[in-house]
Amino acid sequence: GNRCIICNSNKNLDFAHIIPFRQTRLNIETEAITLCWKHHKDFDDGDLETIESVFGQMSKYYPDYEQLYSLNKTFCSVHGEHISIKKL
């Protein structure tokens, strides 16, 4: 897209993989998003609100998204809660 799917900005846009490319080696529509540089960094840093927002937006775009992907929440006693989007 031509805008960040979170804030709708059209400045400093990045192509981002929802599932890291190094894991899937795929460039497919359901695993790719457009984010501004700030939200791309937040997503890559595991920001809870950003990742939940991306999952929500993708669920709106693709009716069967929640049947293919899930939010994966884990807790670490050192680092706290971690969230990611996982392919089912």
PDB file of N, CA and C in Angstrom:
ATOM      1  N   GLY A   1       0.805  -1.175   0.000  1.00  0.00           N
ATOM      2  CA  GLY A   1       0.000   0.000   0.000  1.00  0.00           C
ATOM      3  C   GLY A   1       0.861   1.257   0.000  1.00  0.00           C
ATOM      4  N   ASN A   2       0.205   2.359  -0.091  1.00  0.00           N
ATOM      5  CA  ASN A   2       0.891   3.643  -0.114  1.00  0.00           C
ATOM      6  C   ASN A   2       0.799   4.383   1.209  1.00  0.00           C
ATOM      7  N   ARG A   3       0.346   3.693   2.249  1.00  0.00           N
ATOM      8  CA  ARG A   3       0.211   4.304   3.572  1.00  0.00           C
ATOM      9  C   ARG A   3       0.508   3.269   4.655  1.00  0.00           C
ATOM     10  N   CYS A   4       0.941   3.759   5.798  1.00  0.00           N
ATOM     11  CA  CYS A   4       1.152   2.904   6.968  1.00  0.00           C
ATOM     12  C   CYS A   4      -0.205   2.348   7.398  1.00  0.00           C
ATOM     13  N   ILE A   5      -0.298   1.040   7.618  1.00  0.00           N
ATOM     14  CA  ILE A   5      -1.592   0.460   7.980  1.00  0.00           C
ATOM     15  C   ILE A   5      -2.006   0.801   9.413  1.00  0.00           C
ATOM     16  N   ILE A   6      -1.102   1.387  10.184  1.00  0.00           N
ATOM     17  CA  ILE A   6      -1.442   1.755  11.558  1.00  0.00           C
ATOM     18  C   ILE A   6      -1.830   3.225  11.665  1.00  0.00           C
ATOM     19  N   CYS A   7      -0.986   4.132  11.183  1.00  0.00           N
ATOM     20  CA  CYS A   7      -1.241   5.570  11.377  1.00  0.00           C
ATOM     21  C   CYS A   7      -1.690   6.287  10.109  1.00  0.00           C
ATOM     22  N   ASN A   8      -1.698   5.568   8.992  1.00  0.00           N
ATOM     23  CA  ASN A   8      -2.142   6.114   7.703  1.00  0.00           C
ATOM     24  C   ASN A   8      -1.172   7.143   7.104  1.00  0.00           C
ATOM     25  N   SER A   9       0.029   7.243   7.639  1.00  0.00           N
ATOM     26  CA  SER A   9       1.028   8.165   7.099  1.00  0.00           C
ATOM     27  C   SER A   9       1.481   7.701   5.717  1.00  0.00           C
ATOM     28  N   ASN A  10       1.831   8.661   4.871  1.00  0.00           N
ATOM     29  CA  ASN A  10       2.398   8.313   3.564  1.00  0.00           C
ATOM     30  C   ASN A  10       3.867   8.732   3.486  1.00  0.00           C
ATOM     31  N   LYS A  11       4.481   8.988   4.623  1.00  0.00           N
ATOM     32  CA  LYS A  11       5.887   9.419   4.702  1.00  0.00           C
ATOM     33  C   LYS A  11       6.764   8.308   5.273  1.00  0.00           C
ATOM     34  N   ASN A  12       7.970   8.205   4.776  1.00  0.00           N
ATOM     35  CA  ASN A  12       8.976   7.261   5.308  1.00  0.00           C
ATOM     36  C   ASN A  12       8.422   5.845   5.443  1.00  0.00           C
ATOM     37  N   LEU A  13       7.896   5.325   4.346  1.00  0.00           N
ATOM     38  CA  LEU A  13       7.274   4.005   4.364  1.00  0.00           C
ATOM     39  C   LEU A  13       8.285   2.890   4.162  1.00  0.00           C
ATOM     40  N   ASP A  14       8.019   1.766   4.810  1.00  0.00           N
ATOM     41  CA  ASP A  14       8.838   0.562   4.695  1.00  0.00           C
ATOM     42  C   ASP A  14       7.942  -0.621   4.353  1.00  0.00           C
ATOM     43  N   PHE A  15       8.491  -1.551   3.601  1.00  0.00           N
ATOM     44  CA  PHE A  15       7.863  -2.848   3.378  1.00  0.00           C
ATOM     45  C   PHE A  15       8.301  -3.720   4.544  1.00  0.00           C
ATOM     46  N   ALA A  16       7.361  -4.354   5.207  1.00  0.00           N
ATOM     47  CA  ALA A  16       7.710  -5.174   6.365  1.00  0.00           C
ATOM     48  C   ALA A  16       7.106  -6.567   6.234  1.00  0.00           C
ATOM     49  N   HIS A  17       7.841  -7.549   6.707  1.00  0.00           N
ATOM     50  CA  HIS A  17       7.340  -8.922   6.764  1.00  0.00           C
ATOM     51  C   HIS A  17       6.728  -9.156   8.140  1.00  0.00           C
ATOM     52  N   ILE A  18       5.527  -9.691   8.177  1.00  0.00           N
ATOM     53  CA  ILE A  18       4.886 -10.010   9.450  1.00  0.00           C
ATOM     54  C   ILE A  18       5.591 -11.198  10.092  1.00  0.00           C
ATOM     55  N   ILE A  19       5.794 -12.233   9.319  1.00  0.00           N
ATOM     56  CA  ILE A  19       6.607 -13.373   9.746  1.00  0.00           C
ATOM     57  C   ILE A  19       7.987 -13.118   9.145  1.00  0.00           C
ATOM     58  N   PRO A  20       9.040 -13.088   9.963  1.00  0.00           N
ATOM     59  CA  PRO A  20      10.363 -12.746   9.413  1.00  0.00           C
ATOM     60  C   PRO A  20      10.714 -13.553   8.160  1.00  0.00           C
ATOM     61  N   PHE A  21      11.191 -12.855   7.158  1.00  0.00           N
ATOM     62  CA  PHE A  21      11.557 -13.476   5.879  1.00  0.00           C
ATOM     63  C   PHE A  21      12.556 -14.609   6.085  1.00  0.00           C
ATOM     64  N   ARG A  22      13.456 -14.454   7.017  1.00  0.00           N
ATOM     65  CA  ARG A  22      14.467 -15.493   7.258  1.00  0.00           C
ATOM     66  C   ARG A  22      13.838 -16.818   7.704  1.00  0.00           C
ATOM     67  N   GLN A  23      12.605 -16.755   8.231  1.00  0.00           N
ATOM     68  CA  GLN A  23      11.909 -17.974   8.661  1.00  0.00           C
ATOM     69  C   GLN A  23      11.135 -18.629   7.528  1.00  0.00           C
ATOM     70  N   THR A  24      10.549 -17.816   6.646  1.00  0.00           N
ATOM     71  CA  THR A  24       9.660 -18.377   5.621  1.00  0.00           C
ATOM     72  C   THR A  24      10.225 -18.360   4.208  1.00  0.00           C
ATOM     73  N   ARG A  25      11.080 -17.380   3.945  1.00  0.00           N
ATOM     74  CA  ARG A  25      11.608 -17.164   2.595  1.00  0.00           C
ATOM     75  C   ARG A  25      10.483 -16.876   1.603  1.00  0.00           C
ATOM     76  N   LEU A  26       9.370 -16.296   2.090  1.00  0.00           N
ATOM     77  CA  LEU A  26       8.214 -16.000   1.254  1.00  0.00           C
ATOM     78  C   LEU A  26       7.945 -14.507   1.202  1.00  0.00           C
ATOM     79  N   ASN A  27       7.541 -14.039   0.051  1.00  0.00           N
ATOM     80  CA  ASN A  27       7.021 -12.686  -0.126  1.00  0.00           C
ATOM     81  C   ASN A  27       5.580 -12.833  -0.584  1.00  0.00           C
ATOM     82  N   ILE A  28       4.702 -13.121   0.385  1.00  0.00           N
ATOM     83  CA  ILE A  28       3.295 -13.296   0.039  1.00  0.00           C
ATOM     84  C   ILE A  28       2.460 -12.213   0.712  1.00  0.00           C
ATOM     85  N   GLU A  29       1.333 -11.910   0.097  1.00  0.00           N
ATOM     86  CA  GLU A  29       0.496 -10.785   0.502  1.00  0.00           C
ATOM     87  C   GLU A  29       0.062 -10.849   1.962  1.00  0.00           C
ATOM     88  N   THR A  30      -0.273 -12.028   2.459  1.00  0.00           N
ATOM     89  CA  THR A  30      -0.761 -12.132   3.837  1.00  0.00           C
ATOM     90  C   THR A  30       0.355 -12.039   4.869  1.00  0.00           C
ATOM     91  N   GLU A  31       1.590 -11.975   4.423  1.00  0.00           N
ATOM     92  CA  GLU A  31       2.713 -11.851   5.356  1.00  0.00           C
ATOM     93  C   GLU A  31       3.519 -10.581   5.115  1.00  0.00           C
ATOM     94  N   ALA A  32       2.946  -9.627   4.375  1.00  0.00           N
ATOM     95  CA  ALA A  32       3.657  -8.392   4.066  1.00  0.00           C
ATOM     96  C   ALA A  32       2.759  -7.193   4.339  1.00  0.00           C
ATOM     97  N   ILE A  33       3.337  -6.139   4.871  1.00  0.00           N
ATOM     98  CA  ILE A  33       2.583  -4.931   5.198  1.00  0.00           C
ATOM     99  C   ILE A  33       3.421  -3.706   4.893  1.00  0.00           C
ATOM    100  N   THR A  34       2.747  -2.571   4.798  1.00  0.00           N
ATOM    101  CA  THR A  34       3.426  -1.287   4.667  1.00  0.00           C
ATOM    102  C   THR A  34       3.297  -0.567   5.998  1.00  0.00           C
ATOM    103  N   LEU A  35       4.436  -0.161   6.533  1.00  0.00           N
ATOM    104  CA  LEU A  35       4.487   0.576   7.794  1.00  0.00           C
ATOM    105  C   LEU A  35       5.380   1.797   7.637  1.00  0.00           C
ATOM    106  N   CYS A  36       5.087   2.859   8.383  1.00  0.00           N
ATOM    107  CA  CYS A  36       6.028   3.972   8.450  1.00  0.00           C
ATOM    108  C   CYS A  36       7.243   3.486   9.243  1.00  0.00           C
ATOM    109  N   TRP A  37       8.350   4.221   9.162  1.00  0.00           N
ATOM    110  CA  TRP A  37       9.578   3.758   9.822  1.00  0.00           C
ATOM    111  C   TRP A  37       9.379   3.575  11.320  1.00  0.00           C
ATOM    112  N   LYS A  38       8.579   4.445  11.975  1.00  0.00           N
ATOM    113  CA  LYS A  38       8.361   4.340  13.418  1.00  0.00           C
ATOM    114  C   LYS A  38       7.629   3.050  13.777  1.00  0.00           C
ATOM    115  N   HIS A  39       6.535   2.770  13.051  1.00  0.00           N
ATOM    116  CA  HIS A  39       5.777   1.567  13.363  1.00  0.00           C
ATOM    117  C   HIS A  39       6.514   0.303  12.931  1.00  0.00           C
ATOM    118  N   HIS A  40       7.356   0.390  11.917  1.00  0.00           N
ATOM    119  CA  HIS A  40       8.176  -0.764  11.529  1.00  0.00           C
ATOM    120  C   HIS A  40       9.146  -1.099  12.664  1.00  0.00           C
ATOM    121  N   LYS A  41       9.779  -0.080  13.210  1.00  0.00           N
ATOM    122  CA  LYS A  41      10.700  -0.296  14.345  1.00  0.00           C
ATOM    123  C   LYS A  41       9.936  -0.862  15.542  1.00  0.00           C
ATOM    124  N   ASP A  42       8.776  -0.267  15.852  1.00  0.00           N
ATOM    125  CA  ASP A  42       7.971  -0.753  16.975  1.00  0.00           C
ATOM    126  C   ASP A  42       7.564  -2.205  16.766  1.00  0.00           C
ATOM    127  N   PHE A  43       7.162  -2.562  15.537  1.00  0.00           N
ATOM    128  CA  PHE A  43       6.773  -3.933  15.220  1.00  0.00           C
ATOM    129  C   PHE A  43       7.961  -4.871  15.419  1.00  0.00           C
ATOM    130  N   ASP A  44       9.103  -4.512  14.854  1.00  0.00           N
ATOM    131  CA  ASP A  44      10.292  -5.357  14.980  1.00  0.00           C
ATOM    132  C   ASP A  44      10.773  -5.465  16.421  1.00  0.00           C
ATOM    133  N   ASP A  45      10.519  -4.428  17.225  1.00  0.00           N
ATOM    134  CA  ASP A  45      10.906  -4.446  18.645  1.00  0.00           C
ATOM    135  C   ASP A  45       9.905  -5.201  19.513  1.00  0.00           C
ATOM    136  N   GLY A  46       8.817  -5.687  18.908  1.00  0.00           N
ATOM    137  CA  GLY A  46       7.844  -6.476  19.648  1.00  0.00           C
ATOM    138  C   GLY A  46       6.857  -5.669  20.469  1.00  0.00           C
ATOM    139  N   ASP A  47       6.608  -4.419  20.056  1.00  0.00           N
ATOM    140  CA  ASP A  47       5.665  -3.567  20.775  1.00  0.00           C
ATOM    141  C   ASP A  47       4.265  -4.186  20.742  1.00  0.00           C
ATOM    142  N   LEU A  48       3.713  -4.445  21.916  1.00  0.00           N
ATOM    143  CA  LEU A  48       2.431  -5.131  22.054  1.00  0.00           C
ATOM    144  C   LEU A  48       1.312  -4.438  21.287  1.00  0.00           C
ATOM    145  N   GLU A  49       1.147  -3.153  21.479  1.00  0.00           N
ATOM    146  CA  GLU A  49       0.073  -2.405  20.830  1.00  0.00           C
ATOM    147  C   GLU A  49       0.212  -2.416  19.305  1.00  0.00           C
ATOM    148  N   THR A  50       1.433  -2.253  18.815  1.00  0.00           N
ATOM    149  CA  THR A  50       1.675  -2.243  17.371  1.00  0.00           C
ATOM    150  C   THR A  50       1.360  -3.600  16.756  1.00  0.00           C
ATOM    151  N   ILE A  51       1.811  -4.663  17.374  1.00  0.00           N
ATOM    152  CA  ILE A  51       1.580  -6.001  16.825  1.00  0.00           C
ATOM    153  C   ILE A  51       0.092  -6.346  16.857  1.00  0.00           C
ATOM    154  N   GLU A  52      -0.587  -5.995  17.939  1.00  0.00           N
ATOM    155  CA  GLU A  52      -2.026  -6.239  17.996  1.00  0.00           C
ATOM    156  C   GLU A  52      -2.763  -5.435  16.927  1.00  0.00           C
ATOM    157  N   SER A  53      -2.308  -4.214  16.676  1.00  0.00           N
ATOM    158  CA  SER A  53      -2.916  -3.376  15.645  1.00  0.00           C
ATOM    159  C   SER A  53      -2.717  -3.985  14.256  1.00  0.00           C
ATOM    160  N   VAL A  54      -1.511  -4.449  13.971  1.00  0.00           N
ATOM    161  CA  VAL A  54      -1.226  -5.092  12.679  1.00  0.00           C
ATOM    162  C   VAL A  54      -2.118  -6.321  12.512  1.00  0.00           C
ATOM    163  N   PHE A  55      -2.225  -7.147  13.552  1.00  0.00           N
ATOM    164  CA  PHE A  55      -3.058  -8.349  13.472  1.00  0.00           C
ATOM    165  C   PHE A  55      -4.510  -7.973  13.213  1.00  0.00           C
ATOM    166  N   GLY A  56      -5.002  -6.948  13.890  1.00  0.00           N
ATOM    167  CA  GLY A  56      -6.371  -6.489  13.686  1.00  0.00           C
ATOM    168  C   GLY A  56      -6.607  -5.988  12.276  1.00  0.00           C
ATOM    169  N   GLN A  57      -5.666  -5.213  11.750  1.00  0.00           N
ATOM    170  CA  GLN A  57      -5.808  -4.698  10.384  1.00  0.00           C
ATOM    171  C   GLN A  57      -5.782  -5.832   9.362  1.00  0.00           C
ATOM    172  N   MET A  58      -4.879  -6.772   9.540  1.00  0.00           N
ATOM    173  CA  MET A  58      -4.796  -7.895   8.597  1.00  0.00           C
ATOM    174  C   MET A  58      -6.059  -8.742   8.661  1.00  0.00           C
ATOM    175  N   SER A  59      -6.641  -8.881   9.847  1.00  0.00           N
ATOM    176  CA  SER A  59      -7.887  -9.631   9.991  1.00  0.00           C
ATOM    177  C   SER A  59      -9.037  -8.944   9.256  1.00  0.00           C
ATOM    178  N   LYS A  60      -9.004  -7.610   9.188  1.00  0.00           N
ATOM    179  CA  LYS A  60     -10.027  -6.867   8.437  1.00  0.00           C
ATOM    180  C   LYS A  60      -9.842  -7.058   6.931  1.00  0.00           C
ATOM    181  N   TYR A  61      -8.577  -7.044   6.471  1.00  0.00           N
ATOM    182  CA  TYR A  61      -8.286  -7.156   5.039  1.00  0.00           C
ATOM    183  C   TYR A  61      -8.558  -8.560   4.504  1.00  0.00           C
ATOM    184  N   TYR A  62      -8.268  -9.575   5.310  1.00  0.00           N
ATOM    185  CA  TYR A  62      -8.368 -10.971   4.875  1.00  0.00           C
ATOM    186  C   TYR A  62      -9.326 -11.720   5.801  1.00  0.00           C
ATOM    187  N   PRO A  63     -10.535 -12.045   5.332  1.00  0.00           N
ATOM    188  CA  PRO A  63     -11.540 -12.673   6.190  1.00  0.00           C
ATOM    189  C   PRO A  63     -11.081 -13.964   6.876  1.00  0.00           C
ATOM    190  N   ASP A  64     -10.218 -14.744   6.243  1.00  0.00           N
ATOM    191  CA  ASP A  64      -9.768 -16.000   6.847  1.00  0.00           C
ATOM    192  C   ASP A  64      -8.430 -15.876   7.582  1.00  0.00           C
ATOM    193  N   TYR A  65      -7.970 -14.647   7.819  1.00  0.00           N
ATOM    194  CA  TYR A  65      -6.646 -14.422   8.414  1.00  0.00           C
ATOM    195  C   TYR A  65      -6.498 -15.124   9.768  1.00  0.00           C
ATOM    196  N   GLU A  66      -7.528 -15.048  10.602  1.00  0.00           N
ATOM    197  CA  GLU A  66      -7.436 -15.632  11.940  1.00  0.00           C
ATOM    198  C   GLU A  66      -7.477 -17.157  11.913  1.00  0.00           C
ATOM    199  N   GLN A  67      -7.793 -17.736  10.775  1.00  0.00           N
ATOM    200  CA  GLN A  67      -7.713 -19.186  10.627  1.00  0.00           C
ATOM    201  C   GLN A  67      -6.313 -19.613  10.197  1.00  0.00           C
ATOM    202  N   LEU A  68      -5.537 -18.660   9.674  1.00  0.00           N
ATOM    203  CA  LEU A  68      -4.184 -18.951   9.192  1.00  0.00           C
ATOM    204  C   LEU A  68      -3.088 -18.477  10.143  1.00  0.00           C
ATOM    205  N   TYR A  69      -3.394 -17.437  10.944  1.00  0.00           N
ATOM    206  CA  TYR A  69      -2.407 -16.813  11.816  1.00  0.00           C
ATOM    207  C   TYR A  69      -3.003 -16.583  13.200  1.00  0.00           C
ATOM    208  N   SER A  70      -2.146 -16.491  14.205  1.00  0.00           N
ATOM    209  CA  SER A  70      -2.615 -16.186  15.550  1.00  0.00           C
ATOM    210  C   SER A  70      -1.624 -15.257  16.234  1.00  0.00           C
ATOM    211  N   LEU A  71      -2.105 -14.608  17.283  1.00  0.00           N
ATOM    212  CA  LEU A  71      -1.206 -13.830  18.131  1.00  0.00           C
ATOM    213  C   LEU A  71      -0.574 -14.801  19.103  1.00  0.00           C
ATOM    214  N   ASN A  72       0.735 -14.795  19.160  1.00  0.00           N
ATOM    215  CA  ASN A  72       1.478 -15.700  20.028  1.00  0.00           C
ATOM    216  C   ASN A  72       2.051 -14.886  21.179  1.00  0.00           C
ATOM    217  N   LYS A  73       1.504 -15.059  22.373  1.00  0.00           N
ATOM    218  CA  LYS A  73       1.979 -14.323  23.542  1.00  0.00           C
ATOM    219  C   LYS A  73       2.739 -15.263  24.460  1.00  0.00           C
ATOM    220  N   THR A  74       3.921 -14.828  24.857  1.00  0.00           N
ATOM    221  CA  THR A  74       4.727 -15.586  25.802  1.00  0.00           C
ATOM    222  C   THR A  74       5.191 -14.636  26.906  1.00  0.00           C
ATOM    223  N   PHE A  75       5.621 -15.194  28.009  1.00  0.00           N
ATOM    224  CA  PHE A  75       6.104 -14.369  29.107  1.00  0.00           C
ATOM    225  C   PHE A  75       7.478 -14.868  29.534  1.00  0.00           C
ATOM    226  N   CYS A  76       8.384 -13.921  29.719  1.00  0.00           N
ATOM    227  CA  CYS A  76       9.735 -14.211  30.181  1.00  0.00           C
ATOM    228  C   CYS A  76       9.936 -13.465  31.498  1.00  0.00           C
ATOM    229  N   SER A  77      10.442 -14.136  32.510  1.00  0.00           N
ATOM    230  CA  SER A  77      10.626 -13.484  33.811  1.00  0.00           C
ATOM    231  C   SER A  77      11.655 -12.366  33.751  1.00  0.00           C
ATOM    232  N   VAL A  78      12.522 -12.395  32.757  1.00  0.00           N
ATOM    233  CA  VAL A  78      13.549 -11.350  32.611  1.00  0.00           C
ATOM    234  C   VAL A  78      13.046 -10.196  31.750  1.00  0.00           C
ATOM    235  N   HIS A  79      12.447 -10.513  30.599  1.00  0.00           N
ATOM    236  CA  HIS A  79      12.062  -9.491  29.628  1.00  0.00           C
ATOM    237  C   HIS A  79      10.582  -9.132  29.635  1.00  0.00           C
ATOM    238  N   GLY A  80       9.760  -9.873  30.355  1.00  0.00           N
ATOM    239  CA  GLY A  80       8.330  -9.595  30.387  1.00  0.00           C
ATOM    240  C   GLY A  80       7.594 -10.247  29.233  1.00  0.00           C
ATOM    241  N   GLU A  81       6.432  -9.680  28.904  1.00  0.00           N
ATOM    242  CA  GLU A  81       5.586 -10.250  27.859  1.00  0.00           C
ATOM    243  C   GLU A  81       6.178 -10.000  26.478  1.00  0.00           C
ATOM    244  N   HIS A  82       6.096 -11.015  25.637  1.00  0.00           N
ATOM    245  CA  HIS A  82       6.522 -10.915  24.244  1.00  0.00           C
ATOM    246  C   HIS A  82       5.356 -11.381  23.381  1.00  0.00           C
ATOM    247  N   ILE A  83       5.142 -10.673  22.297  1.00  0.00           N
ATOM    248  CA  ILE A  83       4.049 -11.032  21.388  1.00  0.00           C
ATOM    249  C   ILE A  83       4.577 -11.069  19.955  1.00  0.00           C
ATOM    250  N   SER A  84       4.034 -11.995  19.184  1.00  0.00           N
ATOM    251  CA  SER A  84       4.380 -12.069  17.769  1.00  0.00           C
ATOM    252  C   SER A  84       3.182 -12.643  17.025  1.00  0.00           C
ATOM    253  N   ILE A  85       3.215 -12.566  15.720  1.00  0.00           N
ATOM    254  CA  ILE A  85       2.188 -13.172  14.893  1.00  0.00           C
ATOM    255  C   ILE A  85       2.771 -14.468  14.345  1.00  0.00           C
ATOM    256  N   LYS A  86       2.028 -15.532  14.527  1.00  0.00           N
ATOM    257  CA  LYS A  86       2.522 -16.868  14.182  1.00  0.00           C
ATOM    258  C   LYS A  86       1.605 -17.500  13.141  1.00  0.00           C
ATOM    259  N   LYS A  87       2.199 -18.149  12.161  1.00  0.00           N
ATOM    260  CA  LYS A  87       1.425 -18.901  11.163  1.00  0.00           C
ATOM    261  C   LYS A  87       0.993 -20.217  11.794  1.00  0.00           C
ATOM    262  N   LEU A  88      -0.284 -20.560  11.627  1.00  0.00           N
ATOM    263  CA  LEU A  88      -0.803 -21.807  12.209  1.00  0.00           C
ATOM    264  C   LEU A  88      -0.478 -23.002  11.349  1.00  0.00           C
TER     265      LEU A  88
END
